[in-house]
Each structure stands twice: as C-alpha cells, then as structure tokens.
CSV table of C-alpha atoms and ligand atoms in Angstrom, one decimal:
chain,number,residue,atom,x,y,z
A,425,MET,CA,-47.5,-32.9,54.4
A,426,LYS,CA,-45.8,-36.3,54.6
A,427,SER,CA,-43.6,-35.8,51.6
A,428,LYS,CA,-42.8,-32.2,52.5
A,429,ILE,CA,-41.6,-33.3,56.0
A,430,ASN,CA,-39.6,-36.2,54.4
A,431,SER,CA,-37.8,-34.0,52.0
A,432,ILE,CA,-37.0,-31.3,54.5
A,433,PHE,CA,-35.8,-33.8,57.1
A,434,LYS,CA,-33.5,-35.3,54.4
A,435,GLU,CA,-32.2,-31.9,53.4
A,436,LYS,CA,-31.6,-30.8,57.0
A,437,PHE,CA,-30.2,-34.0,58.5
A,438,GLY,CA,-29.1,-36.0,55.5
A,439,LYS,CA,-31.0,-39.2,56.6
A,440,ASN,CA,-34.5,-40.6,57.1
A,441,GLY,CA,-36.4,-40.8,60.4
A,442,THR,CA,-39.7,-42.4,61.5
A,443,LEU,CA,-43.0,-40.5,61.0
A,444,TYR,CA,-45.4,-40.0,63.9
A,445,ALA,CA,-48.6,-38.0,64.1
A,446,SER,CA,-51.2,-36.9,66.6
A,447,ALA,CA,-54.5,-35.0,66.3
A,448,GLY,CA,-56.3,-31.9,67.5
A,449,ARG,CA,-59.6,-32.5,69.1
A,450,ILE,CA,-63.2,-31.4,69.3
A,451,ASN,CA,-65.4,-31.8,72.4
A,452,LEU,CA,-69.1,-32.4,71.8
A,453,ILE,CA,-70.0,-31.4,75.4
A,454,GLY,CA,-68.4,-31.2,78.9
A,455,GLU,CA,-66.4,-28.0,79.0
A,456,HIS,CA,-64.4,-26.9,81.9
A,457,THR,CA,-65.4,-30.1,83.7
A,458,ASP,CA,-62.2,-32.0,83.4
A,459,TYR,CA,-60.3,-30.2,86.2
A,460,ASN,CA,-63.5,-30.5,88.3
A,461,GLY,CA,-63.5,-34.3,88.2
A,462,GLY,CA,-66.5,-34.4,85.8
A,463,PHE,CA,-67.1,-35.9,82.4
A,464,VAL,CA,-65.9,-34.8,79.0
A,465,PHE,CA,-66.9,-36.1,75.6
A,466,PRO,CA,-64.2,-35.4,73.1
A,467,GLY,CA,-62.9,-37.0,69.9
A,468,ALA,CA,-59.7,-36.6,67.9
A,469,ILE,CA,-60.1,-35.0,64.5
A,470,ASP,CA,-58.6,-35.1,61.0
A,471,LYS,CA,-56.3,-32.2,61.7
A,472,VAL,CA,-52.8,-33.3,62.8
A,473,ILE,CA,-49.3,-32.5,63.8
A,474,MET,CA,-46.9,-34.8,62.0
A,475,ALA,CA,-43.2,-35.2,62.9
A,476,GLU,CA,-40.3,-37.1,61.5
A,477,ILE,CA,-37.8,-38.1,64.1
A,478,ALA,CA,-34.5,-40.0,64.3
A,479,PRO,CA,-32.1,-40.5,67.2
A,480,ASN,CA,-28.8,-38.6,66.6
A,481,GLY,CA,-26.5,-40.3,69.0
A,482,THR,CA,-25.8,-37.1,71.0
A,483,ASP,CA,-27.4,-35.5,74.1
A,484,LYS,CA,-28.9,-32.7,72.0
A,485,VAL,CA,-32.3,-32.3,70.5
A,486,ARG,CA,-32.5,-30.4,67.2
A,487,VAL,CA,-35.9,-29.6,65.9
A,488,PHE,CA,-37.2,-27.7,62.8
A,489,SER,CA,-40.7,-26.3,62.6
A,490,ILE,CA,-41.8,-26.1,59.0
A,491,ASP,CA,-44.8,-23.9,59.7
A,492,ILE,CA,-42.9,-21.3,61.8
A,493,ASN,CA,-39.7,-21.8,59.7
A,494,GLU,CA,-37.6,-21.8,62.8
A,495,PHE,CA,-34.9,-24.1,64.2
A,496,ALA,CA,-34.4,-24.9,67.9
A,497,GLU,CA,-31.7,-26.8,69.7
A,498,PHE,CA,-31.6,-27.8,73.3
A,499,GLY,CA,-29.9,-30.2,75.7
A,500,LEU,CA,-31.8,-32.6,77.8
A,501,ASN,CA,-31.0,-30.8,81.1
A,502,GLU,CA,-33.4,-28.5,82.9
A,503,SER,CA,-31.1,-25.5,82.5
A,504,ASP,CA,-31.1,-25.9,78.7
A,505,ALA,CA,-34.8,-24.8,78.1
A,506,PRO,CA,-35.1,-23.3,74.6
A,507,ALA,CA,-36.2,-19.7,74.0
A,508,GLN,CA,-38.9,-20.4,71.5
A,509,GLN,CA,-42.3,-21.1,73.0
A,510,TRP,CA,-43.1,-23.8,70.5
A,511,ALA,CA,-39.9,-25.7,71.4
A,512,ARG,CA,-40.7,-25.5,75.1
A,513,TYR,CA,-43.6,-28.0,74.5
A,514,ILE,CA,-41.1,-30.5,73.1
A,515,PHE,CA,-38.6,-29.7,75.8
A,516,GLY,CA,-41.3,-30.2,78.4
A,517,ILE,CA,-42.2,-33.6,77.0
A,518,CYS,CA,-38.6,-34.7,77.2
A,519,ARG,CA,-38.2,-33.5,80.8
A,520,GLU,CA,-41.5,-35.0,81.9
A,521,ILE,CA,-40.6,-38.4,80.5
A,522,ILE,CA,-37.1,-38.3,82.2
A,523,LYS,CA,-38.7,-37.1,85.4
A,524,ARG,CA,-40.9,-40.3,85.4
A,525,GLY,CA,-37.8,-42.5,85.0
A,526,GLY,CA,-38.3,-42.9,81.2
A,527,LYS,CA,-35.5,-42.6,78.7
A,528,VAL,CA,-34.8,-39.8,76.2
A,529,GLU,CA,-31.7,-39.5,74.1
A,530,GLY,CA,-30.7,-36.8,71.6
A,531,PHE,CA,-32.8,-36.7,68.4
A,532,ASP,CA,-33.4,-34.7,65.3
A,533,ALA,CA,-36.9,-33.8,64.3
A,534,VAL,CA,-38.9,-31.9,61.6
A,535,PHE,CA,-42.6,-31.2,62.1
A,536,ALA,CA,-45.6,-29.5,60.5
A,537,GLY,CA,-49.3,-29.4,61.1
A,538,ASN,CA,-52.7,-28.4,59.9
A,539,VAL,CA,-54.4,-28.0,63.3
A,540,PRO,CA,-55.6,-24.3,63.2
A,541,LEU,CA,-53.8,-22.3,65.8
A,542,GLY,CA,-55.7,-20.4,68.5
A,543,ALA,CA,-59.0,-21.8,67.4
A,544,GLY,CA,-59.5,-24.0,70.5
A,545,LEU,CA,-58.6,-27.3,68.8
A,546,SER,CA,-55.7,-28.0,71.0
A,547,SER,CA,-52.8,-27.8,68.6
A,548,SER,CA,-50.5,-27.8,71.6
A,549,ALA,CA,-51.9,-31.1,72.9
A,550,ALA,CA,-51.5,-32.5,69.4
A,551,LEU,CA,-47.8,-31.5,69.4
A,552,GLU,CA,-47.3,-32.8,72.9
A,553,SER,CA,-48.8,-36.2,72.3
A,554,CYS,CA,-47.1,-36.6,68.9
A,555,PHE,CA,-43.7,-36.2,70.6
A,556,ALA,CA,-44.7,-38.2,73.7
A,557,PHE,CA,-45.9,-41.1,71.6
A,558,ALA,CA,-42.8,-40.9,69.4
A,559,LEU,CA,-40.3,-40.8,72.3
A,560,ASN,CA,-42.1,-43.7,73.9
A,561,ASP,CA,-41.8,-45.7,70.8
A,562,LEU,CA,-38.2,-44.7,69.9
A,563,PHE,CA,-36.6,-44.9,73.4
A,564,ASN,CA,-38.9,-46.7,75.8
A,565,GLY,CA,-40.1,-49.7,73.8
A,566,ASN,CA,-43.7,-48.4,74.3
A,567,THR,CA,-43.6,-49.2,78.0
A,568,ILE,CA,-45.2,-45.9,79.1
A,569,ASP,CA,-48.9,-46.5,79.2
A,570,LYS,CA,-51.3,-44.2,77.3
A,571,PHE,CA,-52.7,-42.4,80.3
A,572,GLU,CA,-49.2,-41.6,81.4
A,573,LEU,CA,-48.5,-40.2,77.9
A,574,ALA,CA,-51.5,-37.9,78.3
A,575,ARG,CA,-50.3,-36.9,81.8
A,576,ILE,CA,-46.9,-36.1,80.4
A,577,GLY,CA,-48.5,-33.7,78.0
A,578,GLN,CA,-50.7,-32.1,80.7
A,579,SER,CA,-47.6,-31.7,83.0
A,580,THR,CA,-45.8,-30.0,80.2
A,581,GLU,CA,-48.6,-27.4,80.1
A,582,HIS,CA,-48.5,-27.0,83.8
A,583,ASN,CA,-44.7,-26.9,84.3
A,584,TYR,CA,-43.4,-25.3,81.1
A,585,CYS,CA,-46.3,-23.3,79.6
A,586,GLY,CA,-48.1,-21.8,82.6
A,587,VAL,CA,-51.5,-23.3,81.8
A,588,ASN,CA,-53.1,-25.3,84.6
A,589,CYS,CA,-55.2,-27.3,82.3
A,590,GLY,CA,-57.2,-30.5,82.8
A,591,ILE,CA,-56.5,-33.8,81.0
A,592,MET,CA,-59.1,-33.7,78.3
A,593,ASP,CA,-57.1,-32.4,75.3
A,594,GLN,CA,-54.1,-34.7,75.8
A,595,PHE,CA,-56.4,-37.7,76.6
A,596,ALA,CA,-58.4,-37.0,73.3
A,597,SER,CA,-55.2,-36.6,71.3
A,598,VAL,CA,-53.7,-39.9,72.7
A,599,PHE,CA,-56.8,-42.1,72.8
A,600,GLY,CA,-58.7,-40.8,69.8
A,601,LYS,CA,-60.2,-43.4,67.6
A,602,LYS,CA,-61.7,-43.0,64.1
A,603,ASP,CA,-65.5,-42.5,64.1
A,604,ASN,CA,-65.7,-42.5,67.9
A,605,LEU,CA,-66.2,-40.0,70.6
A,606,MET,CA,-65.0,-40.8,74.1
A,607,ARG,CA,-66.7,-40.2,77.4
A,608,LEU,CA,-64.0,-39.8,80.0
A,609,ASP,CA,-64.8,-39.7,83.7
A,610,CYS,CA,-62.1,-37.4,84.8
A,611,ARG,CA,-62.3,-38.6,88.4
A,612,SER,CA,-62.0,-42.4,87.9
A,613,MET,CA,-60.3,-42.0,84.5
A,614,GLU,CA,-62.7,-44.7,83.1
A,615,TYR,CA,-63.6,-44.1,79.5
A,616,GLU,CA,-65.9,-45.5,76.9
A,617,TYR,CA,-65.9,-45.2,73.2
A,618,PHE,CA,-69.2,-44.0,71.6
A,619,PRO,CA,-69.5,-44.6,67.8
A,620,PHE,CA,-70.4,-41.2,66.3
A,621,LYS,CA,-72.3,-41.8,63.2
A,622,ALA,CA,-74.6,-38.8,62.9
A,623,ASP,CA,-76.2,-39.8,59.6
A,624,GLY,CA,-77.8,-36.8,58.1
A,625,TYR,CA,-75.8,-34.3,60.1
A,626,LYS,CA,-72.4,-32.6,59.8
A,627,LEU,CA,-70.1,-31.4,62.5
A,628,VAL,CA,-68.6,-28.1,61.6
A,629,LEU,CA,-66.5,-25.6,63.5
A,630,LEU,CA,-66.7,-21.8,62.8
A,631,ASP,CA,-63.5,-20.2,63.9
A,632,SER,CA,-64.2,-16.5,64.8
A,633,LYS,CA,-60.5,-15.8,64.4
A,634,VAL,CA,-60.9,-13.8,67.6
A,635,LYS,CA,-58.4,-14.3,70.5
A,636,HIS,CA,-59.0,-12.0,73.4
A,637,ALA,CA,-56.0,-11.1,75.4
A,638,LEU,CA,-55.6,-13.5,78.3
A,639,VAL,CA,-54.5,-11.0,80.9
A,640,ASP,CA,-54.2,-12.5,84.4
A,641,SER,CA,-54.6,-16.0,83.0
A,642,PRO,CA,-58.4,-16.2,83.2
A,643,TYR,CA,-58.4,-20.0,82.6
A,644,ASN,CA,-56.4,-20.5,85.7
A,645,LYS,CA,-58.7,-18.1,87.5
A,646,ARG,CA,-61.8,-20.1,86.6
A,647,ARG,CA,-60.1,-23.2,88.0
A,648,GLU,CA,-59.3,-21.3,91.2
A,649,SER,CA,-62.9,-20.3,91.6
A,650,CYS,CA,-64.0,-23.9,91.3
A,651,GLU,CA,-61.4,-25.1,93.8
A,652,ARG,CA,-62.4,-22.4,96.3
A,653,VAL,CA,-66.1,-23.5,96.1
A,654,ALA,CA,-65.1,-27.2,96.5
A,655,LYS,CA,-63.1,-26.3,99.5
A,656,THR,CA,-65.9,-24.3,101.1
A,657,LEU,CA,-68.2,-27.3,100.4
A,658,GLY,CA,-65.7,-29.7,102.0
A,659,VAL,CA,-65.5,-31.9,98.8
A,660,GLU,CA,-62.5,-32.8,96.7
A,661,THR,CA,-63.9,-31.4,93.5
A,662,LEU,CA,-67.2,-30.0,92.2
A,663,ARG,CA,-68.0,-33.5,90.9
A,664,ASP,CA,-69.2,-34.2,94.4
A,665,ALA,CA,-71.4,-31.1,94.6
A,666,ASP,CA,-75.0,-30.5,93.6
A,667,MET,CA,-77.2,-27.4,93.4
A,668,GLU,CA,-78.7,-28.1,96.8
A,669,LYS,CA,-75.3,-28.1,98.4
A,670,LEU,CA,-74.2,-25.1,96.4
A,671,ASN,CA,-77.3,-23.1,97.4
A,672,ALA,CA,-76.7,-23.9,101.0
A,673,ILE,CA,-73.4,-22.1,101.0
A,674,ARG,CA,-74.4,-19.3,98.6
A,675,ASP,CA,-74.1,-16.6,101.2
A,676,SER,CA,-70.6,-17.5,102.2
A,677,ILE,CA,-69.1,-17.4,98.7
A,678,THR,CA,-68.8,-14.6,96.1
A,679,ALA,CA,-71.6,-14.2,93.5
A,680,GLU,CA,-68.9,-14.8,90.8
A,681,ASP,CA,-67.8,-18.1,92.4
A,682,TYR,CA,-71.4,-19.2,92.8
A,683,PHE,CA,-72.1,-18.8,89.1
A,684,ARG,CA,-68.9,-20.5,88.1
A,685,ALA,CA,-69.8,-23.5,90.3
A,686,LYS,CA,-73.4,-23.5,89.1
A,687,TYR,CA,-72.3,-23.9,85.5
A,688,VAL,CA,-69.9,-26.8,86.3
A,689,ILE,CA,-72.6,-28.7,88.3
A,690,GLU,CA,-75.1,-28.3,85.5
A,691,GLU,CA,-72.6,-29.2,82.8
A,692,LYS,CA,-71.9,-32.5,84.6
A,693,ASP,CA,-75.5,-33.7,84.1
A,694,ARG,CA,-75.6,-32.4,80.5
A,695,VAL,CA,-72.7,-34.7,79.4
A,696,LEU,CA,-74.5,-37.8,80.7
A,697,ALA,CA,-77.8,-36.7,79.1
A,698,VAL,CA,-76.0,-36.2,75.7
A,699,CYS,CA,-74.4,-39.7,75.9
A,700,ASP,CA,-77.8,-41.2,76.5
A,701,ALA,CA,-79.4,-39.2,73.7
A,702,LEU,CA,-76.6,-40.2,71.3
A,703,VAL,CA,-77.1,-43.9,72.0
A,704,LYS,CA,-80.8,-43.4,71.2
A,705,GLY,CA,-80.0,-41.4,68.1
A,706,ASP,CA,-81.9,-38.5,69.6
A,707,MET,CA,-79.9,-35.6,68.0
A,708,GLU,CA,-82.5,-33.0,69.0
A,709,THR,CA,-81.7,-33.5,72.7
A,710,VAL,CA,-77.9,-33.5,71.9
A,711,GLY,CA,-78.4,-30.2,70.2
A,712,GLU,CA,-80.5,-28.7,72.9
A,713,LYS,CA,-77.9,-29.5,75.5
A,714,MET,CA,-75.2,-27.9,73.4
A,715,TYR,CA,-77.2,-24.6,73.4
A,716,GLU,CA,-77.6,-24.9,77.1
A,717,THR,CA,-73.9,-25.3,77.5
A,718,HIS,CA,-73.3,-22.2,75.4
A,719,GLU,CA,-75.6,-20.2,77.6
A,720,GLY,CA,-73.9,-21.4,80.8
A,721,LEU,CA,-70.4,-20.7,79.4
A,722,SER,CA,-71.5,-17.3,78.3
A,723,LYS,CA,-73.5,-16.1,81.2
A,724,ASP,CA,-72.3,-18.0,84.3
A,725,TYR,CA,-68.8,-19.1,83.4
A,726,GLU,CA,-68.1,-16.0,81.4
A,727,VAL,CA,-65.6,-17.5,78.9
A,728,SER,CA,-67.5,-16.5,75.7
A,729,CYS,CA,-67.3,-13.2,73.9
A,730,VAL,CA,-69.6,-11.1,71.7
A,731,GLU,CA,-68.3,-12.6,68.5
A,732,LEU,CA,-69.0,-16.2,69.6
A,733,ASP,CA,-72.3,-15.3,71.1
A,734,TYR,CA,-73.2,-13.8,67.7
A,735,LEU,CA,-72.2,-17.0,65.9
A,736,ASN,CA,-74.4,-18.9,68.4
A,737,ASP,CA,-77.3,-16.6,67.7
A,738,ILE,CA,-76.9,-17.1,63.9
A,739,ALA,CA,-76.9,-20.9,64.4
A,740,ARG,CA,-80.2,-20.7,66.3
A,741,GLU,CA,-81.8,-18.4,63.7
A,742,CYS,CA,-80.8,-20.8,60.9
A,743,GLY,CA,-82.3,-23.8,62.8
A,744,VAL,CA,-79.0,-25.5,63.5
A,745,THR,CA,-79.6,-28.5,65.8
A,746,GLY,CA,-76.8,-27.7,68.3
A,747,SER,CA,-74.2,-25.0,68.7
A,748,ARG,CA,-71.9,-23.7,71.4
A,749,ILE,CA,-68.5,-22.2,72.1
A,750,MET,CA,-65.9,-25.0,72.2
A,751,GLY,CA,-62.7,-25.3,74.2
A,752,GLY,CA,-61.2,-23.1,76.9
A,753,GLY,CA,-62.9,-20.0,75.6
A,754,PHE,CA,-62.0,-16.3,75.3
A,755,GLY,CA,-62.2,-16.5,71.5
A,756,GLY,CA,-61.8,-19.5,69.2
A,757,CYS,CA,-64.6,-21.3,67.6
A,758,THR,CA,-68.1,-22.7,67.9
A,759,ILE,CA,-68.9,-26.3,67.3
A,760,ASN,CA,-72.1,-26.9,65.3
A,761,LEU,CA,-74.2,-29.9,64.7
A,762,VAL,CA,-76.0,-29.2,61.5
A,763,LYS,CA,-78.6,-31.1,59.5
A,764,ASP,CA,-77.4,-31.8,55.9
A,765,GLU,CA,-80.3,-30.0,54.3
A,766,ILE,CA,-79.6,-26.6,56.0
A,767,TYR,CA,-75.8,-26.8,56.0
A,768,ASP,CA,-75.1,-24.6,53.0
A,769,ASN,CA,-77.6,-22.0,54.0
A,770,PHE,CA,-76.1,-21.9,57.5
A,771,ILE,CA,-72.6,-21.5,56.3
A,772,GLU,CA,-73.4,-18.8,53.8
A,773,THR,CA,-75.5,-16.9,56.4
A,774,ALA,CA,-72.9,-17.1,59.1
A,775,LYS,CA,-70.2,-15.9,56.8
A,776,LYS,CA,-72.3,-13.0,55.5
A,777,LYS,CA,-73.7,-11.8,58.8
A,778,PHE,CA,-70.4,-12.2,60.7
A,779,ASN,CA,-68.5,-10.3,58.0
A,780,GLU,CA,-71.1,-7.5,58.1
A,781,LYS,CA,-70.6,-7.1,61.8
A,782,TYR,CA,-67.0,-7.8,62.4
A,783,GLY,CA,-65.3,-7.2,59.0
A,784,HIS,CA,-64.1,-10.7,58.4
A,785,GLU,CA,-65.7,-14.1,57.7
A,786,PRO,CA,-65.4,-16.9,60.3
A,787,VAL,CA,-63.2,-19.8,59.0
A,788,VAL,CA,-65.3,-22.9,58.2
A,789,ILE,CA,-63.6,-26.1,59.5
A,790,PRO,CA,-65.5,-29.3,58.8
A,791,VAL,CA,-64.3,-32.1,61.0
A,792,VAL,CA,-64.1,-35.8,60.8
A,793,ILE,CA,-63.6,-37.9,63.9
A,794,SER,CA,-60.3,-39.6,63.4
A,795,ASP,CA,-57.4,-41.5,65.1
A,796,GLY,CA,-55.2,-39.9,67.8
A,797,ALA,CA,-51.5,-40.5,68.2
A,798,HIS,CA,-49.9,-43.1,65.9
A,799,LYS,CA,-46.9,-44.1,63.9
A,800,VAL,CA,-47.4,-43.1,60.3
A,801,LEU,CA,-46.9,-46.1,58.0
A,802,ASP,CA,-45.7,-45.7,54.5
B,345,GLA,C1,-58.7,-26.3,77.6
B,345,GLA,C2,-58.0,-27.2,78.6
B,345,GLA,C3,-58.8,-28.4,78.9
B,345,GLA,C4,-60.2,-28.1,79.3
B,345,GLA,C5,-60.8,-27.1,78.3
B,345,GLA,C6,-62.2,-26.6,78.7
B,345,GLA,O1,-58.8,-26.9,76.3
B,345,GLA,O2,-56.7,-27.5,78.0
B,345,GLA,O3,-58.1,-29.2,79.9
B,345,GLA,O4,-60.3,-27.6,80.6
B,345,GLA,O5,-60.0,-26.0,78.0
B,345,GLA,O6,-63.1,-27.7,78.7
C-alpha cells in the first residue's frame, strides 16, 4: 500500500509528502454505551487508512482516493464543501480543527485503505483520525491533544455526515496500541490499557456483507430513546440509571424505550465483568458475556438482523467461546472469540451454512490488535 501511495502521489503532484496512517477498530464488548456515558472496550486493528500528505502553499485542498479512483478539491471555507461523501470527512476534519482555533493550510493528499467498508469496523473513524493526526503534525506542531483529535473526528460525523455517534470509534482509532484493548469510561473519559494476549484463542470477524437500509437514521433514533428515558429518570445519561430506577418508571415510558434502556443498563455491567474476567484469564466468562450482549442487541435494542443472528447461532453450535454482532448494527459483522482447535471447523461451517441460506459466504476477517494513528516511518 505504501509504495502504491508513494508512486501515485509523485505522479499526481510531482513531489513527495509525509505518510500517516490510522486504524479501524474492533470492540470486544460495550456496544451503544458510549453515548450513554458508559464503558466501551475497543482496540485498533491491523486494517488501516494510509495517506501521503504535503502542504501546497495555497488555500486549497486536493485529495485523491485510490480506492474510489476519484479526485476532490475544496477550499477551506465552509461554503466550499465538496460534493463527494468521502471527501466531506476530510473537509469536516479541516473545518473542525479551524473551528477550535487550530491551523490548516492548503495541502495535497493521496490515500488508500484496507479497512473493509460497511462491515462495522469504522473505516470512517480511521479516515478521520488519519487526517486529524496528520494535520496536527503538519500545521499545529502536535499541540492538539489526542482526546481533542478524537472529538474532531466525532464532530465531523455529527456536523458533516449526519451521524450522531459516540466517541468510541475515534477514540480507538487515535489511542489504539498494539496488543492492547482499552477500557474507556465515556463519562469521565478515563481510560486504561488491557494487554490482550488470548493465548490459544483467535479473534475473527465474520462480515455478513449485509447492510440494511438505514431509513430514518435508526442509530440516531436509538440514541433519542436513551436520552428520553434518561430525561424521564432525571439523570444526565443512562450511566446513572439501574434496573430498579428503570422499573419504577416503566409505566410512564413506551415499551420500546424501556427495552432500549434495559439493554444499555445491562451492558454497562457486562463491560466491567469482562474486564475483570480478562485480567483473570477467564475467557469463558468473557465469551458468555459476548453472547449475552448479542441477545440484548438483537431482542431489546433491535439493531441485529436475521443474517447476523444466524451467524451467532452457528457460532454457538460450533462451540465458539464468544460471539456477537459488533458496531452500530443493522448489518455488518460478528466478532468471535474462538479456541484455536475449533477455528478451522467453525470457519468452514459458517461459510457453508451461511452460503446455503443466503447465497453468499461471509467474509472472514482475522484481526490483530495494533497501533492507532501514527506517522509512517520509512
Ligand atoms: C457506531 C458509533 C459508535 C458506537 C457504536 C455502537 O460505531 O460510531 O460511537 O455508538 O456504533 O457501540
């Protein structure tokens, strides 16, 4: 990827730039908890977006996407937003840095990536944090702190892409560290690295390749449900709620909102239980909690779909330690914690059964926990 980006950059702009990269993420557990002030437990992975960038001495940004084979150009003023969706992420990053008093001058860039799109691995957060990190390095002497870089990515989603997301993806992408998962408390923003050395196990994602149409922005709707319940409870976020408090107001909220909040409250405890279990090397408990999360996301939060429920059933039948839908939902992939000795059988069975039912195999994505945003050294 590096040499391809290098040669295309040279060909398009006749010079060399500096290379930066950032990563997609997995999340072991703690789904839809970030915007509820809860805990998440993500890690950056070995699938990246890489960009070569050089200042061009103008007030224009010129970017070429190798994978989409498209060129975009925009100025750094709000009224110059580019037409292409992919370029709006980069435009958003520039605007959000400027809005915070940071500096962005014109630059040329070429980028490519191997983060699967639409699989729930946050390719958009990888793109955002790659450019946020790069522009901090190139124009701001690295004075913008890492949390602010993550927030710049998150605000880009809110203000330029219509997704009212939490902080998890951008946090994971900026703070990711090789061989470590991170527990982030999304209320206090305290975080801790947890070495992830699951000897005898593999982490593998099965991408269903299914993307259900997101009419009415169901992600934002889930968030609204949670906020409504928090308001009725008189708390800032569902982090401050428990089942007793929720049950006490059950009659004054809709059944739908009740089950959304129930899932979030239960998931908060599951993340902490998984962190404890991981420290003790108790992978059985880690896995059990992952299945519970799937159940909650499917039945109570309703962000799964038949294809992902089926992948989850297959994992159970094959004796996989833990499995669940990962990411925002409505399609995408499952994350599976699989013992080495049953790995091959699980993968073969999942491919065969899924293909028989849905006419295509899921894409198998083994992941290695890796570094997040960084400058790529030669
Ligand atoms: C998406 C969002 C995140 C988070 C997850 C669900 O990936 O971008 O902020 O809410 O969904 O856990």
